């Protein structure tokens, strides 16, 4: 899609479209009618009505100068350009809200505001702003992931336009809903429960927190189940090995899209992953969400990777972040690659440079990012 088309779709001459603002306001009203489920201790789980109106309009317009980066065809130096943008937003107090990002996505992907999944996206964007001050898994992380998910969906559809590989509007909406809520209510730490790894434990809490609100929008059980599975597969716990939902999802992806039959995926498509059975489009969406989730840490710039690595380690009470931490993550967890074509084009060049810089640091005997 050309730059002019992107700007035209954004309807920037009139600012935030009235229909979008009404949809978000409707979700804010609906929020107050929902009986919430149990929330984790310390979670201030409430809709911030301040995200509707002036603040939302300001964020929508704050995004406007950067629509080429978010939605345009030119993805040259996506990593360095996006890292610079995130840094500028951090200096301003944080990234634009999930609702502002969702508003641009709805218009770009021609999502019908009356469809339940679009209503679900606006609701997810609201509840995703539930305050979370964690150093890594806080609100700005959710916004960065949504930014990348929108960018990846747009790039994917540009690459596969006119084929059955392109994402349908409802698939885009489900993907973006999952991006908004994938770490909702995150408490820090990992999925150890009583010293035992529990696959997707915190991710399930995130979905369960969002479920009653998404149900209130009219989303059907199929769409809700797809969101649940996408969120579940963002569990990339380092020490989980073959029990990691993310790792299993990757093996299923390789079976469907790389014709890799080296492992029997029938024993993997169980539990939450049963929805992947004969459903390659859902597996593709799960991979896009995973890559959007790790993109800021693994595929922008080395400087950004250092920031993200320090944040996630300090969130765990550790000050051990260094180049070896980075290489362990990129090699042992990510296999030094992105799987989707969009991920390769957007994040691949950045990952290569990050690996080279980390190796250079190790060669220079740098052990820690604190010195």
PDB file of C-alpha atoms in Angstrom, residues 131-349:
ATOM      1  CA  UNK A 131      -1.755  -0.022  35.046  1.00  0.00           C
ATOM      2  CA  UNK A 132       1.231  -2.328  35.320  1.00  0.00           C
ATOM      3  CA  UNK A 133       4.479  -0.786  36.524  1.00  0.00           C
ATOM      4  CA  UNK A 134       6.728  -3.799  35.972  1.00  0.00           C
ATOM      5  CA  UNK A 135      10.106  -2.817  34.586  1.00  0.00           C
ATOM      6  CA  UNK A 136       9.816  -5.080  31.540  1.00  0.00           C
ATOM      7  CA  UNK A 137       6.297  -6.547  31.443  1.00  0.00           C
ATOM      8  CA  UNK A 138       4.617  -3.175  31.954  1.00  0.00           C
ATOM      9  CA  UNK A 139       2.246  -1.165  29.794  1.00  0.00           C
ATOM     10  CA  UNK A 140       4.857   0.101  27.354  1.00  0.00           C
ATOM     11  CA  UNK A 141       5.760  -3.506  26.524  1.00  0.00           C
ATOM     12  CA  UNK A 142       2.138  -4.183  25.538  1.00  0.00           C
ATOM     13  CA  UNK A 143       2.149  -1.111  23.289  1.00  0.00           C
ATOM     14  CA  UNK A 144       5.422  -2.086  21.623  1.00  0.00           C
ATOM     15  CA  UNK A 145       4.108  -5.589  20.964  1.00  0.00           C
ATOM     16  CA  UNK A 146       0.906  -4.225  19.436  1.00  0.00           C
ATOM     17  CA  UNK A 147       2.951  -1.827  17.291  1.00  0.00           C
ATOM     18  CA  UNK A 148       5.040  -4.737  15.972  1.00  0.00           C
ATOM     19  CA  UNK A 149       1.985  -6.975  15.495  1.00  0.00           C
ATOM     20  CA  UNK A 150       0.280  -4.321  13.355  1.00  0.00           C
ATOM     21  CA  UNK A 151       3.503  -3.802  11.387  1.00  0.00           C
ATOM     22  CA  UNK A 152       3.956  -7.545  10.873  1.00  0.00           C
ATOM     23  CA  UNK A 153       0.353  -8.066   9.764  1.00  0.00           C
ATOM     24  CA  UNK A 154       0.643  -5.210   7.263  1.00  0.00           C
ATOM     25  CA  UNK A 155       3.971  -6.519   5.939  1.00  0.00           C
ATOM     26  CA  UNK A 156       2.646 -10.071   5.716  1.00  0.00           C
ATOM     27  CA  UNK A 157      -0.373  -8.947   3.716  1.00  0.00           C
ATOM     28  CA  UNK A 158       1.796  -6.804   1.441  1.00  0.00           C
ATOM     29  CA  UNK A 159       3.961  -9.849   0.748  1.00  0.00           C
ATOM     30  CA  UNK A 160       1.085 -12.266   0.191  1.00  0.00           C
ATOM     31  CA  UNK A 161      -1.576  -9.990  -1.279  1.00  0.00           C
ATOM     32  CA  UNK A 162      -3.992 -11.869  -3.518  1.00  0.00           C
ATOM     33  CA  UNK A 163      -3.093 -15.305  -2.132  1.00  0.00           C
ATOM     34  CA  UNK A 164      -4.712 -17.549   0.457  1.00  0.00           C
ATOM     35  CA  UNK A 165      -1.742 -16.788   2.727  1.00  0.00           C
ATOM     36  CA  UNK A 166      -2.996 -13.236   3.362  1.00  0.00           C
ATOM     37  CA  UNK A 167      -4.599 -12.582   6.738  1.00  0.00           C
ATOM     38  CA  UNK A 168      -8.358 -12.087   6.665  1.00  0.00           C
ATOM     39  CA  UNK A 169      -9.757  -9.115   8.630  1.00  0.00           C
ATOM     40  CA  UNK A 170     -11.082 -11.329  11.430  1.00  0.00           C
ATOM     41  CA  UNK A 171      -7.698 -13.063  11.736  1.00  0.00           C
ATOM     42  CA  UNK A 172      -6.020  -9.666  12.054  1.00  0.00           C
ATOM     43  CA  UNK A 173      -8.464  -8.631  14.772  1.00  0.00           C
ATOM     44  CA  UNK A 174      -7.921 -11.848  16.765  1.00  0.00           C
ATOM     45  CA  UNK A 175      -4.141 -11.405  16.476  1.00  0.00           C
ATOM     46  CA  UNK A 176      -4.275  -7.809  17.699  1.00  0.00           C
ATOM     47  CA  UNK A 177      -6.617  -8.675  20.577  1.00  0.00           C
ATOM     48  CA  UNK A 178      -4.095 -11.255  21.757  1.00  0.00           C
ATOM     49  CA  UNK A 179      -1.280  -8.697  21.462  1.00  0.00           C
ATOM     50  CA  UNK A 180      -3.172  -6.253  23.704  1.00  0.00           C
ATOM     51  CA  UNK A 181      -3.814  -8.726  26.524  1.00  0.00           C
ATOM     52  CA  UNK A 182      -0.964 -11.246  26.271  1.00  0.00           C
ATOM     53  CA  UNK A 183       0.671 -10.077  29.548  1.00  0.00           C
ATOM     54  CA  UNK A 184      -2.364  -8.574  31.256  1.00  0.00           C
ATOM     55  CA  UNK A 185      -1.958  -8.711  35.029  1.00  0.00           C
ATOM     56  CA  UNK A 186       1.610  -9.978  34.767  1.00  0.00           C
ATOM     57  CA  UNK A 187       3.196 -10.328  38.204  1.00  0.00           C
ATOM     58  CA  UNK A 188       6.807 -10.672  37.108  1.00  0.00           C
ATOM     59  CA  UNK A 189       8.933 -13.787  37.406  1.00  0.00           C
ATOM     60  CA  UNK A 190       8.216 -16.944  35.451  1.00  0.00           C
ATOM     61  CA  UNK A 191       5.842 -19.890  35.332  1.00  0.00           C
ATOM     62  CA  UNK A 192       7.264 -21.786  38.284  1.00  0.00           C
ATOM     63  CA  UNK A 193       4.520 -22.769  40.684  1.00  0.00           C
ATOM     64  CA  UNK A 194       5.812 -24.327  43.912  1.00  0.00           C
ATOM     65  CA  UNK A 195       9.100 -25.020  42.166  1.00  0.00           C
ATOM     66  CA  UNK A 196       7.369 -26.816  39.305  1.00  0.00           C
ATOM     67  CA  UNK A 197       7.063 -25.385  35.797  1.00  0.00           C
ATOM     68  CA  UNK A 198       3.437 -24.903  34.801  1.00  0.00           C
ATOM     69  CA  UNK A 199       3.146 -24.232  31.052  1.00  0.00           C
ATOM     70  CA  UNK A 200       1.369 -20.977  30.260  1.00  0.00           C
ATOM     71  CA  UNK A 201       0.338 -20.285  33.858  1.00  0.00           C
ATOM     72  CA  UNK A 202       0.630 -16.482  33.756  1.00  0.00           C
ATOM     73  CA  UNK A 203      -0.567 -16.368  30.153  1.00  0.00           C
ATOM     74  CA  UNK A 204      -3.719 -18.228  31.183  1.00  0.00           C
ATOM     75  CA  UNK A 205      -4.290 -15.703  33.954  1.00  0.00           C
ATOM     76  CA  UNK A 206      -4.035 -12.909  31.374  1.00  0.00           C
ATOM     77  CA  UNK A 207      -6.656 -14.493  29.165  1.00  0.00           C
ATOM     78  CA  UNK A 208      -8.940 -15.343  32.082  1.00  0.00           C
ATOM     79  CA  UNK A 209      -8.809 -11.712  33.227  1.00  0.00           C
ATOM     80  CA  UNK A 210      -9.839 -10.552  29.760  1.00  0.00           C
ATOM     81  CA  UNK A 211     -12.404 -13.270  29.032  1.00  0.00           C
ATOM     82  CA  UNK A 212     -15.539 -11.773  30.632  1.00  0.00           C
ATOM     83  CA  UNK A 213     -14.924  -8.438  28.936  1.00  0.00           C
ATOM     84  CA  UNK A 214     -14.337 -10.029  25.534  1.00  0.00           C
ATOM     85  CA  UNK A 215     -17.432 -12.199  25.981  1.00  0.00           C
ATOM     86  CA  UNK A 216     -19.463  -9.057  26.660  1.00  0.00           C
ATOM     87  CA  UNK A 217     -18.562  -7.732  23.200  1.00  0.00           C
ATOM     88  CA  UNK A 218     -20.287 -10.697  21.567  1.00  0.00           C
ATOM     89  CA  UNK A 219     -17.191 -12.604  20.483  1.00  0.00           C
ATOM     90  CA  UNK A 220     -18.064 -16.238  19.827  1.00  0.00           C
ATOM     91  CA  UNK A 221     -16.404 -19.255  21.410  1.00  0.00           C
ATOM     92  CA  UNK A 222     -14.243 -19.935  18.353  1.00  0.00           C
ATOM     93  CA  UNK A 223     -12.682 -16.469  18.323  1.00  0.00           C
ATOM     94  CA  UNK A 224     -12.245 -16.507  22.107  1.00  0.00           C
ATOM     95  CA  UNK A 225     -10.545 -19.885  21.918  1.00  0.00           C
ATOM     96  CA  UNK A 226      -8.176 -18.642  19.243  1.00  0.00           C
ATOM     97  CA  UNK A 227      -7.193 -15.659  21.380  1.00  0.00           C
ATOM     98  CA  UNK A 228      -6.600 -17.995  24.326  1.00  0.00           C
ATOM     99  CA  UNK A 229      -4.275 -20.216  22.285  1.00  0.00           C
ATOM    100  CA  UNK A 230      -2.337 -17.270  20.840  1.00  0.00           C
ATOM    101  CA  UNK A 231      -1.775 -15.813  24.303  1.00  0.00           C
ATOM    102  CA  UNK A 232      -0.851 -19.233  25.735  1.00  0.00           C
ATOM    103  CA  UNK A 233       1.896 -19.659  23.138  1.00  0.00           C
ATOM    104  CA  UNK A 234       3.685 -16.477  24.194  1.00  0.00           C
ATOM    105  CA  UNK A 235       5.130 -18.515  27.102  1.00  0.00           C
ATOM    106  CA  UNK A 236       8.828 -18.726  26.193  1.00  0.00           C
ATOM    107  CA  UNK A 237      10.152 -19.762  29.607  1.00  0.00           C
ATOM    108  CA  UNK A 238      13.911 -20.296  29.236  1.00  0.00           C
ATOM    109  CA  UNK A 239      14.274 -23.539  31.199  1.00  0.00           C
ATOM    110  CA  UNK A 240      11.039 -25.190  29.989  1.00  0.00           C
ATOM    111  CA  UNK A 241      12.618 -27.073  27.088  1.00  0.00           C
ATOM    112  CA  UNK A 242      10.162 -29.154  25.090  1.00  0.00           C
ATOM    113  CA  UNK A 243       7.392 -28.268  27.558  1.00  0.00           C
ATOM    114  CA  UNK A 244       7.361 -24.645  26.386  1.00  0.00           C
ATOM    115  CA  UNK A 245       4.127 -23.834  24.510  1.00  0.00           C
ATOM    116  CA  UNK A 246       6.128 -21.473  22.305  1.00  0.00           C
ATOM    117  CA  UNK A 247       8.648 -24.148  21.351  1.00  0.00           C
ATOM    118  CA  UNK A 248       5.887 -26.625  20.578  1.00  0.00           C
ATOM    119  CA  UNK A 249       4.099 -24.012  18.480  1.00  0.00           C
ATOM    120  CA  UNK A 250       7.306 -23.528  16.487  1.00  0.00           C
ATOM    121  CA  UNK A 251       7.543 -27.243  15.761  1.00  0.00           C
ATOM    122  CA  UNK A 252       3.932 -27.239  14.577  1.00  0.00           C
ATOM    123  CA  UNK A 253       4.689 -24.194  12.422  1.00  0.00           C
ATOM    124  CA  UNK A 254       7.637 -25.989  10.804  1.00  0.00           C
ATOM    125  CA  UNK A 255       5.382 -28.959  10.066  1.00  0.00           C
ATOM    126  CA  UNK A 256       2.762 -26.826   8.312  1.00  0.00           C
ATOM    127  CA  UNK A 257       4.938 -24.273   6.539  1.00  0.00           C
ATOM    128  CA  UNK A 258       8.360 -25.901   6.142  1.00  0.00           C
ATOM    129  CA  UNK A 259       7.063 -29.448   5.537  1.00  0.00           C
ATOM    130  CA  UNK A 260       9.233 -30.590   8.420  1.00  0.00           C
ATOM    131  CA  UNK A 261       7.905 -33.990   9.529  1.00  0.00           C
ATOM    132  CA  UNK A 262      10.823 -34.876  11.772  1.00  0.00           C
ATOM    133  CA  UNK A 263       8.542 -34.888  14.823  1.00  0.00           C
ATOM    134  CA  UNK A 264       5.035 -36.163  15.408  1.00  0.00           C
ATOM    135  CA  UNK A 265       2.959 -33.047  15.973  1.00  0.00           C
ATOM    136  CA  UNK A 266      -0.125 -35.074  16.911  1.00  0.00           C
ATOM    137  CA  UNK A 267       1.271 -35.397  20.440  1.00  0.00           C
ATOM    138  CA  UNK A 268       1.706 -31.599  20.554  1.00  0.00           C
ATOM    139  CA  UNK A 269      -1.735 -30.534  19.353  1.00  0.00           C
ATOM    140  CA  UNK A 270      -3.352 -31.189  22.711  1.00  0.00           C
ATOM    141  CA  UNK A 271      -4.688 -28.973  25.458  1.00  0.00           C
ATOM    142  CA  UNK A 272      -4.686 -25.321  24.411  1.00  0.00           C
ATOM    143  CA  UNK A 273      -2.679 -26.282  21.317  1.00  0.00           C
ATOM    144  CA  UNK A 274      -5.430 -28.592  20.058  1.00  0.00           C
ATOM    145  CA  UNK A 275      -6.814 -25.631  18.133  1.00  0.00           C
ATOM    146  CA  UNK A 276      -3.763 -25.829  15.855  1.00  0.00           C
ATOM    147  CA  UNK A 277      -4.926 -29.190  14.508  1.00  0.00           C
ATOM    148  CA  UNK A 278      -5.591 -28.686  10.775  1.00  0.00           C
ATOM    149  CA  UNK A 279      -5.557 -24.928  11.395  1.00  0.00           C
ATOM    150  CA  UNK A 280      -2.335 -23.555   9.875  1.00  0.00           C
ATOM    151  CA  UNK A 281      -3.684 -19.996   9.746  1.00  0.00           C
ATOM    152  CA  UNK A 282      -3.935 -19.968  13.552  1.00  0.00           C
ATOM    153  CA  UNK A 283      -0.387 -21.315  13.825  1.00  0.00           C
ATOM    154  CA  UNK A 284       0.767 -18.492  11.548  1.00  0.00           C
ATOM    155  CA  UNK A 285      -0.954 -15.926  13.769  1.00  0.00           C
ATOM    156  CA  UNK A 286       0.675 -17.465  16.860  1.00  0.00           C
ATOM    157  CA  UNK A 287       4.104 -17.171  15.247  1.00  0.00           C
ATOM    158  CA  UNK A 288       3.462 -13.546  14.277  1.00  0.00           C
ATOM    159  CA  UNK A 289       2.446 -12.728  17.857  1.00  0.00           C
ATOM    160  CA  UNK A 290       5.509 -14.490  19.284  1.00  0.00           C
ATOM    161  CA  UNK A 291       7.822 -12.597  16.952  1.00  0.00           C
ATOM    162  CA  UNK A 292       6.092  -9.305  17.749  1.00  0.00           C
ATOM    163  CA  UNK A 293       6.552 -10.145  21.441  1.00  0.00           C
ATOM    164  CA  UNK A 294      10.320 -10.661  21.174  1.00  0.00           C
ATOM    165  CA  UNK A 295      10.993  -8.198  18.355  1.00  0.00           C
ATOM    166  CA  UNK A 296      12.022  -5.249  20.534  1.00  0.00           C
ATOM    167  CA  UNK A 297      14.511  -7.413  22.429  1.00  0.00           C
ATOM    168  CA  UNK A 298      15.840  -9.409  19.503  1.00  0.00           C
ATOM    169  CA  UNK A 299      15.474  -7.489  16.262  1.00  0.00           C
ATOM    170  CA  UNK A 300      15.853  -3.703  16.525  1.00  0.00           C
ATOM    171  CA  UNK A 301      19.302  -2.513  17.650  1.00  0.00           C
ATOM    172  CA  UNK A 302      21.942  -3.711  20.097  1.00  0.00           C
ATOM    173  CA  UNK A 303      21.358  -0.621  22.238  1.00  0.00           C
ATOM    174  CA  UNK A 304      17.646  -1.475  22.473  1.00  0.00           C
ATOM    175  CA  UNK A 305      18.475  -5.096  23.255  1.00  0.00           C
ATOM    176  CA  UNK A 306      20.698  -3.959  26.139  1.00  0.00           C
ATOM    177  CA  UNK A 307      17.848  -1.871  27.554  1.00  0.00           C
ATOM    178  CA  UNK A 308      15.328  -4.705  27.270  1.00  0.00           C
ATOM    179  CA  UNK A 309      17.752  -7.280  28.715  1.00  0.00           C
ATOM    180  CA  UNK A 310      18.563  -5.113  31.730  1.00  0.00           C
ATOM    181  CA  UNK A 311      14.851  -4.483  32.287  1.00  0.00           C
ATOM    182  CA  UNK A 312      13.809  -8.131  32.230  1.00  0.00           C
ATOM    183  CA  UNK A 313      16.677  -9.253  34.449  1.00  0.00           C
ATOM    184  CA  UNK A 314      16.180  -6.450  36.975  1.00  0.00           C
ATOM    185  CA  UNK A 315      12.459  -7.247  37.027  1.00  0.00           C
ATOM    186  CA  UNK A 316      13.572 -10.627  38.368  1.00  0.00           C
ATOM    187  CA  UNK A 317      15.807  -8.960  40.960  1.00  0.00           C
ATOM    188  CA  UNK A 318      19.038  -9.687  39.094  1.00  0.00           C
ATOM    189  CA  UNK A 319      21.806  -7.483  37.772  1.00  0.00           C
ATOM    190  CA  UNK A 320      23.474 -10.092  35.593  1.00  0.00           C
ATOM    191  CA  UNK A 321      22.575  -8.737  32.153  1.00  0.00           C
ATOM    192  CA  UNK A 322      25.453  -8.938  29.712  1.00  0.00           C
ATOM    193  CA  UNK A 323      26.336  -9.981  26.181  1.00  0.00           C
ATOM    194  CA  UNK A 324      26.313 -13.676  27.106  1.00  0.00           C
ATOM    195  CA  UNK A 325      22.721 -13.287  28.335  1.00  0.00           C
ATOM    196  CA  UNK A 326      21.793 -11.851  24.946  1.00  0.00           C
ATOM    197  CA  UNK A 327      23.490 -14.617  22.971  1.00  0.00           C
ATOM    198  CA  UNK A 328      21.913 -17.316  25.148  1.00  0.00           C
ATOM    199  CA  UNK A 329      18.474 -15.857  24.414  1.00  0.00           C
ATOM    200  CA  UNK A 330      19.025 -15.379  20.700  1.00  0.00           C
ATOM    201  CA  UNK A 331      20.666 -18.757  20.163  1.00  0.00           C
ATOM    202  CA  UNK A 332      19.094 -21.128  22.660  1.00  0.00           C
ATOM    203  CA  UNK A 333      15.589 -19.690  22.611  1.00  0.00           C
ATOM    204  CA  UNK A 334      15.236 -18.164  19.153  1.00  0.00           C
ATOM    205  CA  UNK A 335      17.691 -20.227  17.139  1.00  0.00           C
ATOM    206  CA  UNK A 336      19.226 -17.030  15.716  1.00  0.00           C
ATOM    207  CA  UNK A 337      16.303 -16.594  13.347  1.00  0.00           C
ATOM    208  CA  UNK A 338      12.761 -15.428  12.819  1.00  0.00           C
ATOM    209  CA  UNK A 339      10.362 -17.862  11.180  1.00  0.00           C
ATOM    210  CA  UNK A 340       7.822 -15.747   9.319  1.00  0.00           C
ATOM    211  CA  UNK A 341       8.756 -13.904   6.168  1.00  0.00           C
ATOM    212  CA  UNK A 342       7.577 -10.646   7.723  1.00  0.00           C
ATOM    213  CA  UNK A 343       9.682 -11.322  10.816  1.00  0.00           C
ATOM    214  CA  UNK A 344      12.751 -12.079   8.732  1.00  0.00           C
ATOM    215  CA  UNK A 345      12.418  -8.872   6.747  1.00  0.00           C
ATOM    216  CA  UNK A 346      11.569  -6.610   9.681  1.00  0.00           C
ATOM    217  CA  UNK A 347      13.768  -8.049  12.432  1.00  0.00           C
ATOM    218  CA  UNK A 348      16.289 -10.298  10.676  1.00  0.00           C
ATOM    219  CA  UNK A 349      18.872  -7.626   9.796  1.00  0.00           C
TER     220      UNK A 349
END
